[in-house]
Amino acid sequence: MTWRKLSKTQAILESAAFSSASMPLPEDFLKQLQQYSELSNREKEVFIEIFGRGKSRVQVAQTLSISESNVSTCLSGIYKKFQITGSGPVKETRLREYLGKRYSQQKPPVNADVVDSEIDALVQEIRALVKPHIKEKCGTMRVLDMEQRIELTGERGIYTNVNILEKLNRNRRIEIAELLKNCNPEEFDRFGLSKVTEKRIPGLEAVQRHSKLMVLGKPGAGKTTFLKYLAMHCIEGEFLTNKVPFFITLKEFAEKPKQPDLLEYIAQQLSACRVKDAEDKIDKILSQDRGLILLDGLDEVRAEDTNRVLNQIIDISTKYHTNQFVITCRIAAKEYTFERFTEVEMADFNKQQIATFAQNWFRLIDPVKADRFIQRLKENEPIYELATNPLLLTLLCLVFGENNDFPANRSELYKEGVDILLKKWDAKRNIERDQVYKNLSLHRKEDLLSQIAQITFEQGNYFFKQKMVEGYIADFIYNLRDARTEPQELELDSEAVLKSIESQHGLLVARANGIYSFSHLTFQEYFTAREIVANSSYEILMEYITETRWQEVFLLTVGMMRKADDLILLMKQKIDMLVGSDEKYQKLLIEVNIKSNYLEVKCRKASLRAFYFWIEANYLFESIIIDNNILVPTLSWKIDKRIGDYENINIILNIFFKLARKLLKVDYSNNYFTDIHELCLHYLPRVYEAIISGEFDHKIKNDLKNIWLQLPYEEIKIKNKFLEWRIYHGMSWIEKLESVLIQYIDIGCSWQFNEAQKELLERYYKANRLLINCLNSDCYVSREVREYIEDTLLLPMSEIEKIKKQ
C-alpha cells in the first residue's frame, strides 16, 4: 500500500508513528543497549549524534570532523550490529522504528521493588525445582573406559579449574620463526610446542566478563566439563546465584521429535522438573535477565539440523539478549559467527593443572599414587606432553591406575590415544559427523597422518604452512580410487580434509593464521615411526641415530615391529662405524675394555665398560650421564688375585682420583648437577672401601684415609653446603689428594681430543645409550641378538670382530 492510497485517518496515524520514531531518544537509553557496547568508538559517536541528538549526516560529519563517506561507513557497521537489513534510507528508518519500539516497551519503575521481589521469589522457586535435574545431568562425568561415574564437584570432585585464552591461537598473525623463537630444534621443549604467549584468564572470570560467550576448543579439551561445572557452580549457590541455569545438549535438542523451538524445549525440561506454567515462567525469568543459558556441543549437531539450530540460538539470544549465554564448539568446526558473542579458546592444561587433576583423581583411591603418577610423568616427557589435553590425561590416569605405571612399550599407549581421538571419542557419545573425507577408512586416515608426519619430521618442521600440508594431502588423495583429480577439485578437497582432521580429531591444529602442527609432538613422532615401519625404511632412520630429537622415533619404531632383530643389529653396526676407523677412539675403547677385565664386579661386562667409559670420557665433555637403570653397575668390588698389586692399585686409585676431580670440577650451573653430584657421591665411598679392604700397602691406605677424613661426606650431600665447601676447601683438598696419589700412580690424562672429536665421542656414547634404551623398551628381540649387543657394547672393533667369528 503506498502513501497516496492511505485513508486520511491512516495517513495521520502513520505520520504520527513516523514522527515519533524520528524523534531523538535519551542518550542514557541508547548507551544501555547491548548492541551499543559492540560498536567501535567512532560508531558510538555517530550513533549518538544521529539517533540521540537528531543530527543529519552532514551535521555529524561537521561535528566529528570526518567525511560524509566515513559517516556512511560507520552507519553500515551500526546497521550490521543491530541486524538491520535492506538498502539505502530504508535501513535508517527501520533502525529508528526498532529503537522507538524498544524505548516504548520500557516499563516505568513505579513498582520496581515489588517486581524485583516477585522475580527473586520466582527464581529461587525454579532453582529449587531444577536443582535435582542439574545435579543428575551435570554433577558427574564418565568417559572412555571408566567403570562408573565420578563426581565433578564437591569434596569427591574431579573438576580442575580451567583457563581461557581471550585471543584465539588460530587468529594470531605471526610467522613460524616467531613460534620457534628461542627453541633449539635438537633439544625441543615438548611443552613449548603448545606454548602460547597470549594471556590466560580463569574460566569463571571469562564468563563474568562477557554476557555472551562462545567457548572453542580442541577435541577432549574439557568444553563440556567446563559447561557442566558452570551449571553446578550456579545451582549450588556459588556463582550467579540470582540466575537459573539451563543446560542444553544441542545434539539432543536438534534430534528431538516434532522439532520444538529452543524456548519450548527448555519449557519441556522445566515441566519435567514439576514446574507449573513453565512457558510463562521462562518468559518472566528471561525477560528479567535471570537466565544462564548453557548450550553444549554446537559442532555435534548433524548437518541437516545445523541451520535450524543456529537460527534458534540467534532468536533466543536476540529476544532475551540481556541474559547470560555460553556456547561450546570445537574450534575448527565453527564456520559461522554469532556477531554478539565473544569467542574464546580453552587453554591446554599447564603442569600445575595436571598435578591438581591427578591429585583429585587418585585421592579417593590411593593418594600416594598421585605423587608417583606425577613423578613418572616427569620421567617420561613424551607422555607428560599428552597430559596437557584433559581427555588424554584421563586416559593416562586410567592406565596408571590399573598398572601403577605406564607401559614399557609407549607405542601401545600412543596408539590408544590416537584411537580415542580418531574414533572412540565420538562413537561413545553416538555422534555422527558429516565427514568430508568419508571415503577414507580409519586405516587410510592413519596412513595420511603418517605420511604428513614423516615428511615434516624429516624436514625438521614442527610447524608448517597450511598450503604445504594441503599439498601433502592432495598428493595422498590423488592416488585414491575414485578420487577427484582436477587441480581445483583437489585443492578444495585437501582444504576440506585438513579442516575435518582438525575439527573431528584434533590431531592437526592451527597454531596461528595459516600455520599448523600436530597437536602434540608425541603424535608427530608416533606417526613418523608408523610410516617407517609400514615402508621398512630403516636405512633412512639410521641417518638420524645420533640426533637427539629422533630418539623417541627409534623407541617407537622398535616397539611397533613384530620382531626388531634386524633394526637393532643395523643400529649396532651404524654406531660402531662412527668411531670404527679412528685409531685414537679405538685406543680409548681398548683401554676401557682392559680396565673392565681387571676387576671382578657383580654386574654385566657391558655395564662395567660403560662405567669405565664414563670415568674416562668425563674429562672430555660434561653432558655424558649414565642412566641409572641401564648402564650403572652394582659395585661390589673384589680384587682379582690373578693380577699384581701394582695393576690393581693403579686402576682403582685412578678411578678414585677421577671421581673426586669430577666432583670438584663439574659445572654445577647446568642441568647435569644432580646426576653428576649423586653419581660421584655414590661411587666415591665404594671405591674408597675397596681400597681400604684390599691387599695393598698399609702406607697407601693410611695416606688415603687421612685425606678421606678431611672430606665432610655427609654434609656435602646437600647441594648448598657442598658448593660452600667447594669454594673454601675443595681445591686444597683435591691438591692434597693429588700429592698423595702421585707417589703411587700415574694420574695424568693422556687423551688429547679436539672439539670435533669430543663431539663425535659424545654422540657415540649417546647412540649406545639409545640402543640400550631400545632393548629395554619391551620390544621383541631374540635372546641371541640381546646377548650379542651386550657382549659387544662399547668394545673396540678388534674385539667385535673376534666375537663375530665365534
PDB file of N, CA, C and O in Angstrom, residues 563-566 568-569 775 781-790:
ATOM      1  N   LYS A 563      59.194 -58.081  15.128  1.00  0.00           N
ATOM      2  CA  LYS A 563      60.474 -58.566  15.634  1.00  0.00           C
ATOM      3  C   LYS A 563      61.530 -57.559  15.227  1.00  0.00           C
ATOM      4  O   LYS A 563      61.678 -57.249  14.044  1.00  0.00           O
ATOM      5  N   ALA A 564      62.269 -57.033  16.195  1.00  0.00           N
ATOM      6  CA  ALA A 564      63.159 -55.890  15.942  1.00  0.00           C
ATOM      7  C   ALA A 564      64.617 -56.288  15.753  1.00  0.00           C
ATOM      8  O   ALA A 564      65.488 -55.423  15.779  1.00  0.00           O
ATOM      9  N   ASP A 565      64.908 -57.566  15.545  1.00  0.00           N
ATOM     10  CA  ASP A 565      66.303 -58.019  15.431  1.00  0.00           C
ATOM     11  C   ASP A 565      67.082 -57.247  14.373  1.00  0.00           C
ATOM     12  O   ASP A 565      68.188 -56.747  14.637  1.00  0.00           O
ATOM     13  N   ASP A 566      66.529 -57.151  13.178  1.00  0.00           N
ATOM     14  CA  ASP A 566      67.265 -56.526  12.070  1.00  0.00           C
ATOM     15  C   ASP A 566      67.565 -55.061  12.347  1.00  0.00           C
ATOM     16  O   ASP A 566      68.670 -54.578  12.069  1.00  0.00           O
ATOM     17  N   ILE A 568      67.784 -53.567  15.338  1.00  0.00           N
ATOM     18  CA  ILE A 568      68.743 -53.463  16.438  1.00  0.00           C
ATOM     19  C   ILE A 568      70.158 -53.735  15.942  1.00  0.00           C
ATOM     20  O   ILE A 568      71.112 -53.017  16.296  1.00  0.00           O
ATOM     21  N   LEU A 569      70.312 -54.750  15.114  1.00  0.00           N
ATOM     22  CA  LEU A 569      71.643 -55.062  14.569  1.00  0.00           C
ATOM     23  C   LEU A 569      72.131 -53.948  13.640  1.00  0.00           C
ATOM     24  O   LEU A 569      73.324 -53.625  13.609  1.00  0.00           O
ATOM     25  N   LEU A 775      66.508 -51.717  23.654  1.00  0.00           N
ATOM     26  CA  LEU A 775      66.449 -53.104  24.134  1.00  0.00           C
ATOM     27  C   LEU A 775      65.591 -53.222  25.394  1.00  0.00           C
ATOM     28  O   LEU A 775      64.990 -54.271  25.638  1.00  0.00           O
ATOM     29  N   VAL A 781      62.885 -58.788  20.776  1.00  0.00           N
ATOM     30  CA  VAL A 781      64.208 -59.058  20.206  1.00  0.00           C
ATOM     31  C   VAL A 781      64.639 -60.445  20.675  1.00  0.00           C
ATOM     32  O   VAL A 781      64.447 -60.807  21.842  1.00  0.00           O
ATOM     33  N   SER A 782      65.210 -61.216  19.773  1.00  0.00           N
ATOM     34  CA  SER A 782      65.610 -62.576  20.134  1.00  0.00           C
ATOM     35  C   SER A 782      66.705 -62.554  21.197  1.00  0.00           C
ATOM     36  O   SER A 782      67.473 -61.592  21.302  1.00  0.00           O
ATOM     37  N   ARG A 783      66.778 -63.621  21.971  1.00  0.00           N
ATOM     38  CA  ARG A 783      67.773 -63.719  23.035  1.00  0.00           C
ATOM     39  C   ARG A 783      69.193 -63.638  22.467  1.00  0.00           C
ATOM     40  O   ARG A 783      70.080 -63.030  23.067  1.00  0.00           O
ATOM     41  N   GLU A 784      69.404 -64.252  21.292  1.00  0.00           N
ATOM     42  CA  GLU A 784      70.746 -64.250  20.690  1.00  0.00           C
ATOM     43  C   GLU A 784      71.208 -62.837  20.361  1.00  0.00           C
ATOM     44  O   GLU A 784      72.367 -62.471  20.605  1.00  0.00           O
ATOM     45  N   VAL A 785      70.304 -62.032  19.817  1.00  0.00           N
ATOM     46  CA  VAL A 785      70.666 -60.655  19.466  1.00  0.00           C
ATOM     47  C   VAL A 785      70.923 -59.830  20.719  1.00  0.00           C
ATOM     48  O   VAL A 785      71.867 -59.038  20.780  1.00  0.00           O
ATOM     49  N   ARG A 786      70.094 -60.014  21.758  1.00  0.00           N
ATOM     50  CA  ARG A 786      70.312 -59.290  23.009  1.00  0.00           C
ATOM     51  C   ARG A 786      71.693 -59.595  23.577  1.00  0.00           C
ATOM     52  O   ARG A 786      72.429 -58.709  24.006  1.00  0.00           O
ATOM     53  N   GLU A 787      72.053 -60.869  23.592  1.00  0.00           N
ATOM     54  CA  GLU A 787      73.347 -61.275  24.139  1.00  0.00           C
ATOM     55  C   GLU A 787      74.494 -60.708  23.308  1.00  0.00           C
ATOM     56  O   GLU A 787      75.515 -60.272  23.850  1.00  0.00           O
ATOM     57  N   TYR A 788      74.320 -60.696  21.983  1.00  0.00           N
ATOM     58  CA  TYR A 788      75.365 -60.146  21.124  1.00  0.00           C
ATOM     59  C   TYR A 788      75.573 -58.658  21.393  1.00  0.00           C
ATOM     60  O   TYR A 788      76.710 -58.181  21.479  1.00  0.00           O
ATOM     61  N   ILE A 789      74.479 -57.914  21.540  1.00  0.00           N
ATOM     62  CA  ILE A 789      74.575 -56.472  21.803  1.00  0.00           C
ATOM     63  C   ILE A 789      75.305 -56.237  23.113  1.00  0.00           C
ATOM     64  O   ILE A 789      76.207 -55.390  23.209  1.00  0.00           O
ATOM     65  N   GLU A 790      74.937 -56.959  24.152  1.00  0.00           N
ATOM     66  CA  GLU A 790      75.568 -56.764  25.459  1.00  0.00           C
ATOM     67  C   GLU A 790      77.039 -57.174  25.425  1.00  0.00           C
ATOM     68  O   GLU A 790      77.885 -56.521  26.040  1.00  0.00           O
TER      69      GLU A 790
END
